[in-house]
Amino acid sequence: MGEALLSRLLDRGLYQAEAILVCDRAPDRLLQLQQQYGVKTSTSNAEAMAAEVVMLAIKPQVLDKVAAQLNETNSVKSKSLIVSILAGVPLARLEAAFPENPVVRTMPNTPATVGAGMSAIAPGAKVTPDHLKTARNIFEAVGQVVDIPENLMDAVTGLSGSGPAFVALFIEALADGGVKAGLPRAIAAQLALQTVLGSAQLLQDSQLHPAQLKDRVTSPGGTTIAGVAALEDKGLRSAVIEAVYAAYRRSRELGH
Ligand SMILES: NC(=O)c1ccc[n+]([C@@H]2O[C@H](COP(=O)([O-])OP(=O)(O)OC[C@H]3O[C@@H](n4cnc5c(N)ncnc54)[C@H](OP(=O)(O)O)[C@@H]3O)[C@@H](O)[C@H]2O)c1
């Protein structure tokens, strides 16, 4: 996720490569990033310069260790904006780890790696409108952004965070249905993927309500209404609602 952000920020010209220092513990990885993007690199978090923005793209389990390294060396200036993409780590914990800094908690999703992400951002107590704008600019480089209060972050995790897996399951099932009806696997997979992509694109471009799109495709006594009835019979809607809710509940459990 860190590399996805890095690559898009550079592509978009939001930051120059020379202005970015990437820290990682793996020298091979850093060499690759340095060769590919021309950024400065370091294996020592202690070398993280006093930057305008410090992006935390580490696993939640190593937060305390990394925060201690940054604070110990005073490499994080009190004015540095800390931006966290750590799933499930609350602002209270981030603010305790960086008591002097403004902190923004964010939740991007995997489509961010292809520039089609959905990110939510929640500001901590010390965050100014300018800080929020900086954070928003960063995540707009990898897709769309919504501002939310932190108490909605678990719901965001359940929907846009876990959603790509739910959609992947649907696409796979759509292709399986095609195979069951006699299509070769490769063609079924192509049809399924493009149907989901195209329908989402159509909904976005036309601003139609999903129900309107469904109504437009279902002719009386036709094929689509027969399929829609089968989906309703098997409880697709309630299955999806429950999936988002289960992911939300699990996110709450993990964060407490
Ligand atoms: N992937 C997603 O879709 C997604 C979505 C939302 C939020 N997130 C959050 O994004 C964060 C990163 O996730 P990811 O999937 O991108 O994981 P990842 O690919 O494993 O990236 C984590 C990176 O941090 C490095 N790292 C580990 N310990 C470090 C240390 N002590 N100092 C400096 N760097 C260190 C890792 O290096 P090593 O490889 O050597 O361990 C790795 O390069 C997580 O907190 C996750 O919750 C991810």
Short mmCIF file of C-alpha atoms and ligand atoms in Angstrom, two decimals:
data_model
loop_
_atom_site.label_atom_id
_atom_site.label_comp_id
_atom_site.label_asym_id
_atom_site.label_seq_id
_atom_site.Cartn_x
_atom_site.Cartn_y
_atom_site.Cartn_z
CA MET A 1 0.00 0.00 0.00
CA GLY A 2 2.91 2.30 0.78
CA GLU A 3 4.38 1.72 -2.68
CA ALA A 4 1.00 2.29 -4.34
CA LEU A 5 0.80 5.69 -2.68
CA LEU A 6 4.41 6.49 -3.49
CA SER A 7 4.06 5.66 -7.16
CA ARG A 8 0.84 7.66 -7.63
CA LEU A 9 2.09 10.68 -5.69
CA LEU A 10 5.11 10.85 -7.99
CA ASP A 11 3.03 10.25 -11.14
CA ARG A 12 0.68 13.03 -10.13
CA GLY A 13 3.60 15.36 -9.37
CA LEU A 14 2.28 16.00 -5.87
CA TYR A 15 5.77 15.46 -4.48
CA GLN A 16 9.15 15.34 -6.20
CA ALA A 17 11.18 12.14 -5.78
CA GLU A 18 14.01 14.05 -4.03
CA ALA A 19 11.53 15.23 -1.41
CA ILE A 20 10.65 11.70 -0.34
CA LEU A 21 12.53 9.45 2.05
CA VAL A 22 11.39 5.83 2.15
CA CYS A 23 12.29 3.80 5.23
CA ASP A 24 12.09 0.02 5.26
CA ARG A 25 14.10 -2.62 7.05
CA ALA A 26 14.88 -4.62 3.86
CA PRO A 27 17.87 -3.18 1.90
CA ASP A 28 16.92 -5.10 -1.29
CA ARG A 29 13.48 -3.62 -1.23
CA LEU A 30 14.88 -0.13 -0.73
CA LEU A 31 17.31 -0.55 -3.61
CA GLN A 32 14.45 -1.54 -5.89
CA LEU A 33 12.35 1.45 -4.77
CA GLN A 34 15.28 3.81 -5.15
CA GLN A 35 16.04 2.54 -8.68
CA GLN A 36 12.42 2.55 -9.74
CA TYR A 37 11.31 5.89 -8.30
CA GLY A 38 14.50 7.87 -7.61
CA VAL A 39 13.52 8.45 -3.98
CA LYS A 40 15.93 8.66 -1.06
CA THR A 41 15.95 5.57 1.13
CA SER A 42 17.10 4.42 4.54
CA THR A 43 16.99 1.22 6.56
CA SER A 44 16.91 3.28 9.71
CA ASN A 45 13.64 4.83 10.81
CA ALA A 46 15.75 7.07 12.99
CA GLU A 47 16.83 8.78 9.78
CA ALA A 48 13.31 9.79 8.90
CA MET A 49 13.83 13.47 8.36
CA ALA A 50 11.70 16.13 9.93
CA ALA A 51 9.20 15.97 7.14
CA GLU A 52 6.01 17.83 6.43
CA VAL A 53 4.24 14.47 6.42
CA VAL A 54 5.26 11.16 7.95
CA MET A 55 3.28 8.33 6.38
CA LEU A 56 3.04 5.18 8.48
CA ALA A 57 2.58 2.20 6.12
CA ILE A 58 3.82 -0.50 8.46
CA LYS A 59 1.94 -3.43 9.98
CA PRO A 60 -0.01 -2.47 13.12
CA GLN A 61 2.06 -4.92 15.21
CA VAL A 62 5.25 -2.87 14.77
CA LEU A 63 3.70 0.54 15.51
CA ASP A 64 5.09 0.89 19.02
CA LYS A 65 8.59 -0.09 17.93
CA VAL A 66 8.62 2.30 14.96
CA ALA A 67 7.06 5.15 16.97
CA ALA A 68 9.72 4.71 19.64
CA GLN A 69 12.46 4.90 16.99
CA LEU A 70 10.98 8.07 15.49
CA ASN A 71 10.38 9.77 18.82
CA GLU A 72 13.67 8.66 20.37
CA THR A 73 15.72 10.49 17.78
CA ASN A 74 13.39 13.44 17.64
CA SER A 75 13.23 12.82 13.94
CA VAL A 76 9.54 13.56 13.95
CA LYS A 77 9.15 17.30 14.40
CA SER A 78 6.18 18.34 16.44
CA LYS A 79 4.80 20.05 13.34
CA SER A 80 5.03 16.90 11.20
CA LEU A 81 1.67 15.53 10.19
CA ILE A 82 1.47 11.81 10.97
CA VAL A 83 -0.71 9.95 8.48
CA SER A 84 -1.57 6.37 9.39
CA ILE A 85 -2.99 3.72 7.06
CA LEU A 86 -2.79 1.10 9.81
CA ALA A 87 -6.01 -0.90 9.76
CA GLY A 88 -7.80 -1.00 13.10
CA VAL A 89 -5.40 1.25 15.01
CA PRO A 90 -7.46 3.98 16.74
CA LEU A 91 -6.55 7.66 16.85
CA ALA A 92 -6.21 7.41 20.63
CA ARG A 93 -3.37 4.91 20.21
CA LEU A 94 -1.72 6.90 17.44
CA GLU A 95 -1.95 10.12 19.42
CA ALA A 96 -0.48 8.37 22.47
CA ALA A 97 2.39 7.14 20.27
CA PHE A 98 2.99 10.66 18.85
CA PRO A 99 1.86 13.00 21.63
CA GLU A 100 3.32 16.13 20.00
CA ASN A 101 1.97 15.64 16.50
CA PRO A 102 -1.23 16.13 14.55
CA VAL A 103 -2.42 12.69 13.47
CA VAL A 104 -4.78 11.60 10.69
CA ARG A 105 -6.15 8.07 10.61
CA THR A 106 -7.03 6.74 7.17
CA MET A 107 -8.40 3.59 5.61
CA PRO A 108 -7.57 3.06 1.94
CA ASN A 109 -8.54 -0.14 0.11
CA THR A 110 -6.67 -2.40 -2.30
CA PRO A 111 -7.98 -0.82 -5.55
CA ALA A 112 -5.83 2.14 -4.47
CA THR A 113 -2.92 0.16 -5.95
CA VAL A 114 -4.42 0.81 -9.42
CA GLY A 115 -5.57 4.36 -8.68
CA ALA A 116 -9.20 3.35 -8.11
CA GLY A 117 -9.17 3.30 -4.33
CA MET A 118 -11.75 4.42 -1.82
CA SER A 119 -10.17 6.01 1.22
CA ALA A 120 -11.74 7.42 4.36
CA ILE A 121 -9.87 9.89 6.54
CA ALA A 122 -10.53 10.84 10.15
CA PRO A 123 -8.70 13.71 11.86
CA GLY A 124 -7.18 13.62 15.33
CA ALA A 125 -7.53 16.43 17.88
CA LYS A 126 -4.53 18.51 16.71
CA VAL A 127 -5.41 18.41 13.01
CA THR A 128 -6.06 21.74 11.25
CA PRO A 129 -8.02 22.23 8.00
CA ASP A 130 -4.65 22.55 6.20
CA HIS A 131 -3.48 19.20 7.56
CA LEU A 132 -6.72 17.62 6.44
CA LYS A 133 -6.27 19.10 2.96
CA THR A 134 -2.74 17.66 2.79
CA ALA A 135 -4.02 14.21 3.77
CA ARG A 136 -6.90 14.44 1.31
CA ASN A 137 -4.53 15.40 -1.53
CA ILE A 138 -2.38 12.35 -0.81
CA PHE A 139 -5.27 9.89 -0.94
CA GLU A 140 -6.94 11.57 -3.91
CA ALA A 141 -3.82 10.50 -5.82
CA VAL A 142 -5.00 6.88 -5.45
CA GLY A 143 -8.76 7.32 -5.89
CA GLN A 144 -11.68 8.88 -4.06
CA VAL A 145 -11.68 10.23 -0.51
CA VAL A 146 -14.37 10.79 2.12
CA ASP A 147 -13.98 12.65 5.42
CA ILE A 148 -15.58 10.82 8.34
CA PRO A 149 -15.58 10.98 12.12
CA GLU A 150 -13.47 8.19 13.58
CA ASN A 151 -16.45 6.32 15.05
CA LEU A 152 -17.47 5.38 11.49
CA MET A 153 -14.11 3.84 10.64
CA ASP A 154 -15.21 0.28 11.51
CA ALA A 155 -18.21 0.65 9.18
CA VAL A 156 -15.88 1.89 6.44
CA THR A 157 -13.66 -1.13 7.07
CA GLY A 158 -16.68 -3.41 6.69
CA LEU A 159 -17.78 -1.80 3.42
CA SER A 160 -14.93 -0.37 1.32
CA GLY A 161 -12.11 -2.11 3.20
CA SER A 162 -13.52 -5.62 2.97
CA GLY A 163 -15.72 -4.87 -0.06
CA PRO A 164 -13.11 -5.78 -2.71
CA ALA A 165 -13.15 -9.37 -1.40
CA PHE A 166 -16.96 -9.49 -1.54
CA VAL A 167 -16.95 -8.15 -5.10
CA ALA A 168 -14.22 -10.64 -6.07
CA LEU A 169 -16.40 -13.45 -4.75
CA PHE A 170 -19.34 -12.17 -6.79
CA ILE A 171 -17.24 -11.95 -9.95
CA GLU A 172 -15.96 -15.47 -9.43
CA ALA A 173 -19.50 -16.76 -8.88
CA LEU A 174 -20.73 -14.92 -11.98
CA ALA A 175 -18.05 -16.66 -14.04
CA ASP A 176 -18.92 -20.03 -12.44
CA GLY A 177 -22.53 -19.48 -13.47
CA GLY A 178 -21.37 -18.91 -17.05
CA VAL A 179 -19.29 -22.09 -16.96
CA LYS A 180 -22.29 -24.01 -15.61
CA ALA A 181 -24.28 -22.67 -18.56
CA GLY A 182 -21.60 -23.95 -20.97
CA LEU A 183 -19.12 -21.09 -21.46
CA PRO A 184 -15.37 -21.82 -21.59
CA ARG A 185 -13.72 -20.65 -18.34
CA ALA A 186 -11.59 -17.89 -19.90
CA ILE A 187 -14.52 -16.35 -21.73
CA ALA A 188 -16.76 -16.62 -18.65
CA ALA A 189 -14.09 -14.88 -16.55
CA GLN A 190 -13.75 -12.05 -19.08
CA LEU A 191 -17.51 -11.59 -19.34
CA ALA A 192 -17.95 -11.57 -15.56
CA LEU A 193 -15.18 -9.05 -14.90
CA GLN A 194 -16.18 -6.65 -17.64
CA THR A 195 -19.87 -6.87 -16.67
CA VAL A 196 -19.08 -5.76 -13.11
CA LEU A 197 -16.61 -3.10 -14.27
CA GLY A 198 -19.01 -1.79 -16.92
CA SER A 199 -22.04 -1.76 -14.63
CA ALA A 200 -20.11 0.16 -11.96
CA GLN A 201 -18.86 2.60 -14.60
CA LEU A 202 -22.38 3.06 -15.98
CA LEU A 203 -23.79 3.72 -12.51
CA GLN A 204 -21.05 6.22 -11.79
CA ASP A 205 -21.28 8.07 -15.13
CA SER A 206 -25.08 8.16 -15.31
CA GLN A 207 -25.64 8.74 -11.58
CA LEU A 208 -28.53 6.27 -11.87
CA HIS A 209 -29.76 4.63 -8.69
CA PRO A 210 -28.84 0.89 -8.83
CA ALA A 211 -32.56 0.03 -8.78
CA GLN A 212 -33.08 2.15 -11.94
CA LEU A 213 -30.34 0.27 -13.76
CA LYS A 214 -31.87 -3.04 -12.68
CA ASP A 215 -35.33 -1.89 -13.87
CA ARG A 216 -33.93 -0.87 -17.26
CA VAL A 217 -32.50 -4.35 -17.84
CA THR A 218 -35.49 -6.37 -16.68
CA SER A 219 -38.05 -6.73 -19.45
CA PRO A 220 -41.43 -8.25 -18.61
CA GLY A 221 -41.28 -12.04 -18.51
CA GLY A 222 -37.67 -11.87 -19.65
CA THR A 223 -34.40 -13.52 -18.79
CA THR A 224 -33.07 -10.93 -16.33
CA ILE A 225 -36.13 -10.88 -14.08
CA ALA A 226 -35.88 -14.68 -13.92
CA GLY A 227 -32.28 -14.29 -12.68
CA VAL A 228 -33.19 -11.47 -10.29
CA ALA A 229 -35.94 -13.64 -8.80
CA ALA A 230 -33.41 -16.45 -8.28
CA LEU A 231 -31.04 -14.03 -6.50
CA GLU A 232 -33.84 -12.76 -4.26
CA ASP A 233 -34.88 -16.35 -3.54
CA LYS A 234 -31.34 -17.15 -2.37
CA GLY A 235 -31.15 -13.96 -0.28
CA LEU A 236 -28.36 -12.09 -2.09
CA ARG A 237 -29.28 -8.74 -0.54
CA SER A 238 -29.40 -9.96 3.03
CA ALA A 239 -26.23 -12.01 2.49
CA VAL A 240 -24.37 -8.87 1.36
CA ILE A 241 -25.81 -6.73 4.16
CA GLU A 242 -24.78 -9.36 6.70
CA ALA A 243 -21.30 -9.64 5.14
CA VAL A 244 -20.65 -5.90 5.58
CA TYR A 245 -22.08 -6.02 9.09
CA ALA A 246 -19.98 -9.05 10.06
CA ALA A 247 -16.82 -7.32 8.80
CA TYR A 248 -17.81 -4.17 10.72
CA ARG A 249 -18.32 -6.18 13.91
CA ARG A 250 -15.00 -7.97 13.48
CA SER A 251 -13.23 -4.65 12.91
CA ARG A 252 -14.75 -3.36 16.16
CA GLU A 253 -13.63 -6.49 18.02
CA LEU A 254 -10.07 -6.20 16.72
CA GLY A 255 -9.83 -2.50 17.57
CA HIS A 256 -10.88 -2.93 21.21
N1 LIG B 1 -3.14 -3.78 1.76
C1 LIG B 1 -4.28 -3.15 1.93
O1 LIG B 1 -5.25 -3.27 1.18
C2 LIG B 1 -4.47 -2.20 3.06
C3 LIG B 1 -5.63 -1.45 3.13
C4 LIG B 1 -5.79 -0.55 4.20
C5 LIG B 1 -4.80 -0.45 5.14
N2 LIG B 1 -3.68 -1.21 5.05
C6 LIG B 1 -2.66 -1.07 6.09
O2 LIG B 1 -1.45 -0.73 5.45
C7 LIG B 1 -0.38 -1.17 6.26
C8 LIG B 1 0.60 -1.88 5.37
O3 LIG B 1 -0.06 -2.97 4.79
P1 LIG B 1 0.51 -3.70 3.52
O4 LIG B 1 -0.52 -4.69 3.12
O5 LIG B 1 0.98 -2.71 2.53
O6 LIG B 1 1.72 -4.48 4.20
P2 LIG B 1 3.19 -4.81 3.69
O7 LIG B 1 3.20 -4.96 2.22
O8 LIG B 1 3.71 -5.92 4.54
O9 LIG B 1 3.95 -3.48 4.03
C9 LIG B 1 4.46 -3.18 5.30
C10 LIG B 1 5.84 -2.62 5.07
O10 LIG B 1 6.39 -2.11 6.29
C11 LIG B 1 7.71 -2.63 6.40
N3 LIG B 1 8.15 -2.68 7.78
C12 LIG B 1 7.89 -3.63 8.70
N4 LIG B 1 8.50 -3.35 9.85
C13 LIG B 1 9.16 -2.20 9.66
C14 LIG B 1 9.99 -1.40 10.48
N5 LIG B 1 10.27 -1.77 11.75
N6 LIG B 1 10.48 -0.27 9.97
C15 LIG B 1 10.20 0.08 8.70
N7 LIG B 1 9.46 -0.63 7.88
C16 LIG B 1 8.93 -1.78 8.35
C17 LIG B 1 7.59 -4.01 5.83
O11 LIG B 1 8.82 -4.56 5.61
P3 LIG B 1 8.99 -6.19 5.69
O12 LIG B 1 8.44 -6.69 4.39
O13 LIG B 1 10.45 -6.37 5.82
O14 LIG B 1 8.20 -6.68 6.86
C18 LIG B 1 6.79 -3.68 4.57
O15 LIG B 1 7.58 -3.15 3.54
C19 LIG B 1 -0.96 -2.08 7.33
O16 LIG B 1 -0.98 -1.39 8.55
C20 LIG B 1 -2.36 -2.34 6.84
O17 LIG B 1 -3.24 -2.48 7.94
C21 LIG B 1 -3.48 -2.06 4.03
#
